[in-house]
Structure formats: C-alpha cells, structure tokens
Short mmCIF file of C-alpha atoms and ligand atoms in Angstrom, two decimals:
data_model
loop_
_atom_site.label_atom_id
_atom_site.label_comp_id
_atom_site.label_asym_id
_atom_site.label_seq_id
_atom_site.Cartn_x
_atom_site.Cartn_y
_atom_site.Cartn_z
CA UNK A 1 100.06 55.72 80.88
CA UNK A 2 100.67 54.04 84.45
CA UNK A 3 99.31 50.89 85.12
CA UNK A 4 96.20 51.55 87.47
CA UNK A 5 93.61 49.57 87.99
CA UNK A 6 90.12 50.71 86.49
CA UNK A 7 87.70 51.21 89.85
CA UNK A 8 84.61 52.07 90.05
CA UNK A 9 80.75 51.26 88.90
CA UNK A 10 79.69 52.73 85.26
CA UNK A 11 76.60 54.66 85.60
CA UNK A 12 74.62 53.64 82.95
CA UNK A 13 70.98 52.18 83.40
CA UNK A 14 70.29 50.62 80.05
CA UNK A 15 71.84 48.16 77.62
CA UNK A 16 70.70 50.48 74.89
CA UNK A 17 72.42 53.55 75.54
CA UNK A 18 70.62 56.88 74.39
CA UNK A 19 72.49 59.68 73.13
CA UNK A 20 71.88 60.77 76.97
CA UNK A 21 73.55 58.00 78.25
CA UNK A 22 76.29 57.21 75.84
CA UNK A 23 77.18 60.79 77.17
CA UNK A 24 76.91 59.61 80.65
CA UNK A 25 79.21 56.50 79.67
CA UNK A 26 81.70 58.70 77.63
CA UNK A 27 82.33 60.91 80.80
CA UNK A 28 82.69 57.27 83.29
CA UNK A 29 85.45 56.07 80.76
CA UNK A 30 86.92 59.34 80.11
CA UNK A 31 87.06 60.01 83.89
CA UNK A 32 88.34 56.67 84.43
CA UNK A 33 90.94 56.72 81.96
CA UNK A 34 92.16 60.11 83.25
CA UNK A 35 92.55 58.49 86.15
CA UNK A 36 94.88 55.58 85.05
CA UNK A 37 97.37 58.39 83.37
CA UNK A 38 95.81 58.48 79.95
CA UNK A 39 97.00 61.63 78.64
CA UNK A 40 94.37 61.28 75.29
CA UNK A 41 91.57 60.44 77.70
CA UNK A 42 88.16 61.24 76.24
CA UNK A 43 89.79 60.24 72.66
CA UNK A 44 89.78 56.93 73.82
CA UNK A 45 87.07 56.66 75.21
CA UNK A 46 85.34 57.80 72.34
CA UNK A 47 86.98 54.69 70.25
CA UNK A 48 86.12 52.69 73.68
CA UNK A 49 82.35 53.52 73.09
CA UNK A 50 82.19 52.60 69.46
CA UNK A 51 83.40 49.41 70.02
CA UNK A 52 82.43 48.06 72.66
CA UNK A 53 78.64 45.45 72.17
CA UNK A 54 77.24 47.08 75.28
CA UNK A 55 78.03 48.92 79.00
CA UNK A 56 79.35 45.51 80.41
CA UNK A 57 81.89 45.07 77.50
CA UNK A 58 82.45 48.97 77.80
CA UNK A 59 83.42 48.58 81.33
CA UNK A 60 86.01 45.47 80.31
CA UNK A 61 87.67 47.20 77.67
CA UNK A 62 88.34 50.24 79.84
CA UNK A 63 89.75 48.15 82.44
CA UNK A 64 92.26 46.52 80.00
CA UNK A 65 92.77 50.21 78.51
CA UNK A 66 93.63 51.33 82.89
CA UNK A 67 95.44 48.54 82.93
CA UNK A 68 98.18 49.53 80.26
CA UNK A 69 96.89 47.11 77.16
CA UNK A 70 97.53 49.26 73.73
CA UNK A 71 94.43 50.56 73.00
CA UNK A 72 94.76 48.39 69.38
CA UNK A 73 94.68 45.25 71.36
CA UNK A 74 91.42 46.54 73.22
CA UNK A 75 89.15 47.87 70.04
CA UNK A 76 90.99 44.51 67.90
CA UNK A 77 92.26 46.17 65.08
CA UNK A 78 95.10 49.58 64.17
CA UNK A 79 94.39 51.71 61.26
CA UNK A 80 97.40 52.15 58.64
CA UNK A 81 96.63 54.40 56.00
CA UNK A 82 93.20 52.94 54.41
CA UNK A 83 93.42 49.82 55.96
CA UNK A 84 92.31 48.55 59.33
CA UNK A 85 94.03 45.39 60.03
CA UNK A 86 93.15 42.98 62.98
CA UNK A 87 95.89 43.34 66.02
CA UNK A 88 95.99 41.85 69.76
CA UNK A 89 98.44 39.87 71.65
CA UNK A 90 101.07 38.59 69.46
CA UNK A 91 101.49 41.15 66.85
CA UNK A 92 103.59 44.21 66.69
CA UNK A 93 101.14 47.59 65.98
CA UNK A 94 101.80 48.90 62.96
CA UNK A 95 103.17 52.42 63.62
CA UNK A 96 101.83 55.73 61.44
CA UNK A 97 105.24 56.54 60.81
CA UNK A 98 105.67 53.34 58.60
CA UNK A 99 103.08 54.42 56.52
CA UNK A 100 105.95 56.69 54.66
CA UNK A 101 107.90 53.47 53.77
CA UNK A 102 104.63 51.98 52.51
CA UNK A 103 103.90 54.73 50.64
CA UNK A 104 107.47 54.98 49.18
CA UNK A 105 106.35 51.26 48.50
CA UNK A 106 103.54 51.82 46.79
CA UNK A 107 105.41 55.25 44.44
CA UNK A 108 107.64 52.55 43.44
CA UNK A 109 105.64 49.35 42.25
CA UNK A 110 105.44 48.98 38.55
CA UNK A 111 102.16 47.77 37.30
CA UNK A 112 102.58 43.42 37.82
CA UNK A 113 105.78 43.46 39.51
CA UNK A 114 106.80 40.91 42.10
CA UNK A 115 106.93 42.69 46.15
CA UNK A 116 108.47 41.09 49.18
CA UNK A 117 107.61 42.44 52.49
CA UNK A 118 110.20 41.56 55.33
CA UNK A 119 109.16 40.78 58.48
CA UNK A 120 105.69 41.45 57.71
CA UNK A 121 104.00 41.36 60.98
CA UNK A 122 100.43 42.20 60.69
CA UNK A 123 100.49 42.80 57.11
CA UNK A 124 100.62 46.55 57.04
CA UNK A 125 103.07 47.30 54.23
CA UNK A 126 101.88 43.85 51.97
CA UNK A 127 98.72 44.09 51.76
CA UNK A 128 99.00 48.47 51.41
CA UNK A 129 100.77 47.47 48.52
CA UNK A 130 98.31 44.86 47.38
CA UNK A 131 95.64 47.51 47.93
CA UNK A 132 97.05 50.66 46.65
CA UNK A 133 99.30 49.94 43.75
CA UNK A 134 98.56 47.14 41.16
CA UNK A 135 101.43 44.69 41.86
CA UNK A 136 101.44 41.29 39.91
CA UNK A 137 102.32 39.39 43.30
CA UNK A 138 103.01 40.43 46.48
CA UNK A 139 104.98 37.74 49.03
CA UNK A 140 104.45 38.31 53.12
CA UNK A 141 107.53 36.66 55.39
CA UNK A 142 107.11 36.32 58.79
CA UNK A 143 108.42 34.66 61.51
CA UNK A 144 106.73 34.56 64.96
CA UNK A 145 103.84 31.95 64.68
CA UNK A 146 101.44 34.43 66.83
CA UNK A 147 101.54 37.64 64.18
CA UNK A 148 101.35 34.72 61.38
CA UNK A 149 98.06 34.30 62.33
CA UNK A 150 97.05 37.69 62.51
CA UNK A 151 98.94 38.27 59.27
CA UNK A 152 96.60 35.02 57.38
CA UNK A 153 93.66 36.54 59.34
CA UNK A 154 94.23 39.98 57.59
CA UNK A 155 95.46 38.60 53.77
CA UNK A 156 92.34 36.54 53.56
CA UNK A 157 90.51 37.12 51.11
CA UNK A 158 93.03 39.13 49.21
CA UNK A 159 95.87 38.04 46.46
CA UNK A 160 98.68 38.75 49.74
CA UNK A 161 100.98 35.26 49.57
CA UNK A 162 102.14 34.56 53.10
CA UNK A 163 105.25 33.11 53.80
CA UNK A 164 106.40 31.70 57.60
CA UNK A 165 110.19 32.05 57.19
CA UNK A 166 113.00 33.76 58.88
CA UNK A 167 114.59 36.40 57.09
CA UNK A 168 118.17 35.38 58.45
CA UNK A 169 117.50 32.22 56.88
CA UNK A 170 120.10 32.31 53.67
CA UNK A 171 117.95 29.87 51.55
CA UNK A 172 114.97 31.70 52.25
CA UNK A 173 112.81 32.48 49.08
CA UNK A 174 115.18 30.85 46.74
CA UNK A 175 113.38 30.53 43.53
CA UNK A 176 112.63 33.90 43.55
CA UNK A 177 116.31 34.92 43.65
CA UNK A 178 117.19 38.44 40.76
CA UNK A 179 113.39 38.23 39.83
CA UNK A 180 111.86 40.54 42.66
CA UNK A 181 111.19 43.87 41.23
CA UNK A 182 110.13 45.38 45.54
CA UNK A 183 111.46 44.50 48.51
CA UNK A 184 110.20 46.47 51.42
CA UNK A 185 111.47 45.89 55.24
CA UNK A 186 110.44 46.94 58.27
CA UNK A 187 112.77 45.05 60.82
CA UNK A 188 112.84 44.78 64.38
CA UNK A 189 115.57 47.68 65.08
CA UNK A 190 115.80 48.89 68.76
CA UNK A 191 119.24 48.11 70.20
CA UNK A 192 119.06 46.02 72.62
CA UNK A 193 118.73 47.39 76.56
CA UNK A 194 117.53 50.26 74.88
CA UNK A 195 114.66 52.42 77.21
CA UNK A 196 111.16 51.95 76.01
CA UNK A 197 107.63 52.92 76.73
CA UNK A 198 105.88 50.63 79.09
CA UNK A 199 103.10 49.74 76.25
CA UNK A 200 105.76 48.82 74.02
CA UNK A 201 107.91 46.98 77.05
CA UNK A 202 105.54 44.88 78.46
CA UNK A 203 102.66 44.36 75.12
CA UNK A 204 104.59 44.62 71.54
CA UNK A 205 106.61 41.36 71.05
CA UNK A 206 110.30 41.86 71.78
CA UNK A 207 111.43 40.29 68.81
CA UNK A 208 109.41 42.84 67.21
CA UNK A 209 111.61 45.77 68.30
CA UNK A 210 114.78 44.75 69.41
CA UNK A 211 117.73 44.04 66.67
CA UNK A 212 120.28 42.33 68.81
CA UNK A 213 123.11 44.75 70.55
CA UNK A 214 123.63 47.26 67.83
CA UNK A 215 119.89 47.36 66.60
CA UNK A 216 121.49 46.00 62.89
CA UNK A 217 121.17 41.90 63.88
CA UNK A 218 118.34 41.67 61.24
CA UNK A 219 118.85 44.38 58.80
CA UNK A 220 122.53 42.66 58.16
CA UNK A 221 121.25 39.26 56.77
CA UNK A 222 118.07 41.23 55.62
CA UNK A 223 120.32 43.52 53.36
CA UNK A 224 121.83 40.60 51.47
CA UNK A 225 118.69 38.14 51.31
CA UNK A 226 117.49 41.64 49.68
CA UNK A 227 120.41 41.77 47.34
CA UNK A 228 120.02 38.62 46.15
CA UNK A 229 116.45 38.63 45.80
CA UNK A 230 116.18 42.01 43.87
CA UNK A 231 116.45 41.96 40.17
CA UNK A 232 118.84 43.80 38.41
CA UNK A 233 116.98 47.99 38.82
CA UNK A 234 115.17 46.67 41.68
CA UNK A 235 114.50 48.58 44.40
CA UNK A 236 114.15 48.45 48.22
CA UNK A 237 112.93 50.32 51.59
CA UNK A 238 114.25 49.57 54.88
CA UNK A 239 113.09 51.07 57.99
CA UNK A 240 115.39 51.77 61.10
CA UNK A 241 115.89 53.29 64.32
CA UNK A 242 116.71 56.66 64.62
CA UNK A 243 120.28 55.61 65.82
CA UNK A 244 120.82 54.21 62.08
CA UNK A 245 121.44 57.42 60.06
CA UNK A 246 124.44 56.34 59.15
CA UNK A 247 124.86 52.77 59.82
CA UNK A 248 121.85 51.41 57.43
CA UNK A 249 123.21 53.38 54.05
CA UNK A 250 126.95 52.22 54.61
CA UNK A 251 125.57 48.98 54.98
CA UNK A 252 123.95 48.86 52.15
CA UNK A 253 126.86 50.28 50.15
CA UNK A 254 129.10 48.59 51.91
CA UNK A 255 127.41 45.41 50.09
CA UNK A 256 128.35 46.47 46.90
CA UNK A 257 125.34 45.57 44.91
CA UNK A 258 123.58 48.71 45.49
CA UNK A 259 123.48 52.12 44.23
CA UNK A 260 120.99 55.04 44.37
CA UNK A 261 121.57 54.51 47.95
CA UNK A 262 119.16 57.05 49.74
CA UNK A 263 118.21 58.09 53.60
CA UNK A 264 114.92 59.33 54.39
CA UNK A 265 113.08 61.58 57.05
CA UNK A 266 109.65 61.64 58.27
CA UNK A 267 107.50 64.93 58.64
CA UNK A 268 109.35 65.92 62.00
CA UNK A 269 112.93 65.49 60.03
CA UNK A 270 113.80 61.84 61.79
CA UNK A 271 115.73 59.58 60.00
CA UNK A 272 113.39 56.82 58.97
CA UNK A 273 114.17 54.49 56.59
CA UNK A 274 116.93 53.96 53.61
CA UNK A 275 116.41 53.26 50.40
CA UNK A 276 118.44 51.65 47.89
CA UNK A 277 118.50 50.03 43.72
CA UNK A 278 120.27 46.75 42.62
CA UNK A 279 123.05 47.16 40.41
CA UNK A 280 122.65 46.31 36.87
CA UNK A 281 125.81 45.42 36.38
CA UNK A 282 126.42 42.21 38.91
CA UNK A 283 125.08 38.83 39.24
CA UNK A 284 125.88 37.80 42.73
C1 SAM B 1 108.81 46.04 63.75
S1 SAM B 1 107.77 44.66 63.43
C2 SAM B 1 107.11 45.19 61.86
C3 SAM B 1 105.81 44.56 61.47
C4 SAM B 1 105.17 45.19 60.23
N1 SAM B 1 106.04 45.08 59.07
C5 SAM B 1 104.84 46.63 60.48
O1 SAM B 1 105.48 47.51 59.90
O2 SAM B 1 103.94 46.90 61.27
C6 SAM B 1 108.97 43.41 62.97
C7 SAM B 1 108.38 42.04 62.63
O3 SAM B 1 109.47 41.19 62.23
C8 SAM B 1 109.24 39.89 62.73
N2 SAM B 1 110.55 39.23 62.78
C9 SAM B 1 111.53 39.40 63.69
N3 SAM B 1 112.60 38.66 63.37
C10 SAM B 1 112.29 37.99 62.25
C11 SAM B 1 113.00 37.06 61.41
N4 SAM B 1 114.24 36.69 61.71
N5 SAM B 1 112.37 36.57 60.32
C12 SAM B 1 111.11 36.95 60.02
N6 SAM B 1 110.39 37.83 60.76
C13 SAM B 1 110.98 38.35 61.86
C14 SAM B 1 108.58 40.11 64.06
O4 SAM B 1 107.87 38.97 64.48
C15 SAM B 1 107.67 41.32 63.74
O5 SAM B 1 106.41 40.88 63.30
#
C-alpha cells in the first residue's frame, strides 16, 4: 500500500455502534483504506472494527493502517497456525509460509525431546511446538532486545525457555551440546540490497530479514551451532530465501555431519526451507 495519510471525519454518532452503524463505520474505514492503496480494503477493515475499544480508537488504527503500519502492529497480535501471538514495533511478523517449517517441526518431535528454536523472534515456531507436539523442553534464542520482549510476553505462562543469545555466538548453548533431539531455524535470509516491500522496508526489523551480502551470514554459523548441538539422529529445519535452493543443502553437506539432507517447497512449489539429520557416526 502507499503511504497516504488517512483524511477525513468517521461518521458515526454513537460510542456504541449498532449493527447499523458498525456498517456505517465498516464502509468509512473501508473507503478510507481504499484510498491509501489497500488492495484487501474492507478485509481490514473488518479486523479494524473488531479491534478497535470504540469509533475514536477505530479512527487511530485506520490512520496507522493509511499510513503504511502492518496491519499486525495495528490490531497487536499475527495469527500462526492456532496461535495468536502479540506483535508491534520491534518484532519481525511471523509469516504463514513458516507455518510449513513449524509444522515439519512439530511431525518430527518425539514425545519429551529437547527443541531449539533459532532466532526465535516472536515465538512462532517455539511455542507451536510447545503447543502442538508434546516436547520434554523447548529452548527460544533470540537476539534483538525489542522481539525478546515480545517473545517473554508470548511464552508466559507456558513451559517455552527463553534464551537472549546470538546464534553466531560459538559458545552459545554449551551444555546442551549432542543432547538436542530439534533444532528448528528461521534466520534472517534476504541478501542484502535486496528490493523489498515498503511494509517490510520501513516496519520489520532489518536484522530480521537481511543475512549479510549473500543472504547465508547467519545460516553459516547457525548450521554448525546446529551440528554441534544436535544429538547423534537429530534432526533440523532451516528456512531460506528463495535464492537458497542450492546454497542451504550444500551447506549443510558441505559440513559433513549431516545426512538425509532434504529441500522443501511450499504449496506454490518455492523453495522454502532445508532439512537435514546428524550423523550417527561422528562426535565433533
Ligand atoms: C526472520 S525473523 C524470524 C522470527 C521467527 N522465528 C518467525 O519465524 O517469525 C529472524 C529473527 O532472528 C533474530 N536474529 C537475527 N540475528 C540474530 C542472531 N545473530 N542471533 C539471534 N537472533 C538473531 C531477529 O531479531 C529476528 O527476530
């Protein structure tokens, strides 16, 4: 969408909208929206509505909406699969098309087993695990202090362990090195320079997306952290750009610790993420 300024006086009479005028409002923000280049207008305004505590916090949140913001940071939180996490400034937006590698994930834990989640952002793939597969423990690393504190806000209460650590970090998670049974990434992994959509440009966190020059200045340290974390028949997801067909499997044989090495595609055939199994037979 362009970034237009929201204009205009919302035509509503009463704080307690009737189904009359919740119409009325729905075609204000629709028409609005439309009007900023919001191609999914009256969808939006529809999450708009339910969300917003009355017509003056309607009219704010379409304003931020006209004025570019991801419509996650306006309505607070971004569904991902059956969870809806909290998300605003700060915090990468989980993407639906993660939800595959999450899934994978979640085909993959053995009842009790131990699961790391890389770069964990808002929590989407830990606590998906934690919620859909019966995991023994599952261990959240994340750098950037801002999506830390979305990613404590949306683990409390639930058995997620979060970790602030950088994944390039070669001492990270030490005493759990050949015990992890999961590890599941999902790095930043845009090439640097790389053209993207103004929402993600100027509102996702840049060292959310971009992976250095070649897109691969994470996934490099993040493929041997997860060799030496992974026990011997563990297993591991990483998610990667489009750009990566190739590059993310050789890497991961080109280790040496890993066979069973795997690409995958999402439903519209795009290369997604790669999967791969620690050797049995090293100790490195
Ligand atoms: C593409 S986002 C993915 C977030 C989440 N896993 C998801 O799928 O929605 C990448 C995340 O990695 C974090 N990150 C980037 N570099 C990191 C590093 N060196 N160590 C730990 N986390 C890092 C970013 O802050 C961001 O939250």
């Amino acid at each position: 969408m362009t970034a237009a300024r929201c204009t205009g006086a919302p035509p509503w009479g009463s704080p307690d909208p009737s189904t009359a005028a919740r119409r009325e409002l729905r075609a204000w923000a629709t028409a609005e929206l439309a009007r900023a280049g919001c191609v999914s207008a009256a969808a939006e305004a529809d999450w708009l509505l339910d969300e917003a505590p009355d017509p003056e916090g309607l009219r704010a949140m379409v304003a931020r909406r006209a004025a570019g913001e991801p419509l996650q940071y306006v309505i607070g939180w971004a569904p991902f699969g059956r969870l809806k996490l909290a998300v605003g400034p700060g915090v990468f937006v989980p993407r639906p098309e993660t939800e595959l590698l999450a899934g994978w994930g979640i085909d993959h834990v053995p009842p009790g087993a131990t699961v790391v989640d890389l770069c964990s952002g808002s929590g989407a793939i830990a606590l998906s695990v934690a919620g859909e597969a019966r995991p023994g423990r599952v261990i959240a690393v994340e750098r950037s202090p801002a999506a830390l504190a979305w990613l404590r806000r949306n683990a409390a209460g639930t058995a997620v362990e979060v970790v602030s650590g950088d994944v390039t970090d070669p001492g990270l998670l030490a005493g759990l090195n050949g015990t992890v049974d999961v590890v599941l990434c999902n790095p930043p992994y845009v090439p640097d320079g790389t053209a993207v959509p103004p929402e993600v440009a100027d509102h996702d966190p840049a060292e959310a997306v971009f992976g250095g020059a070649d897109g691969l200045a994470v996934i490099r340290p993040v493929i041997a952290l997860t060799a030496r974390l992974l026990r011997p028949g563990g297993v591991a997801g990483i998610e990667h750009d489009d750009v990566h067909v190739a590059a993310v499997p050789d890497l991961l044989r080109a280790d040496g610790r890993f066979t069973a090495v795997e690409e995958h595609a999402d439903l519209a055939g795009r290369p997604r993420f790669a999967t791969a199994r620690r050797m049995a037979d090293c100790s490195s």
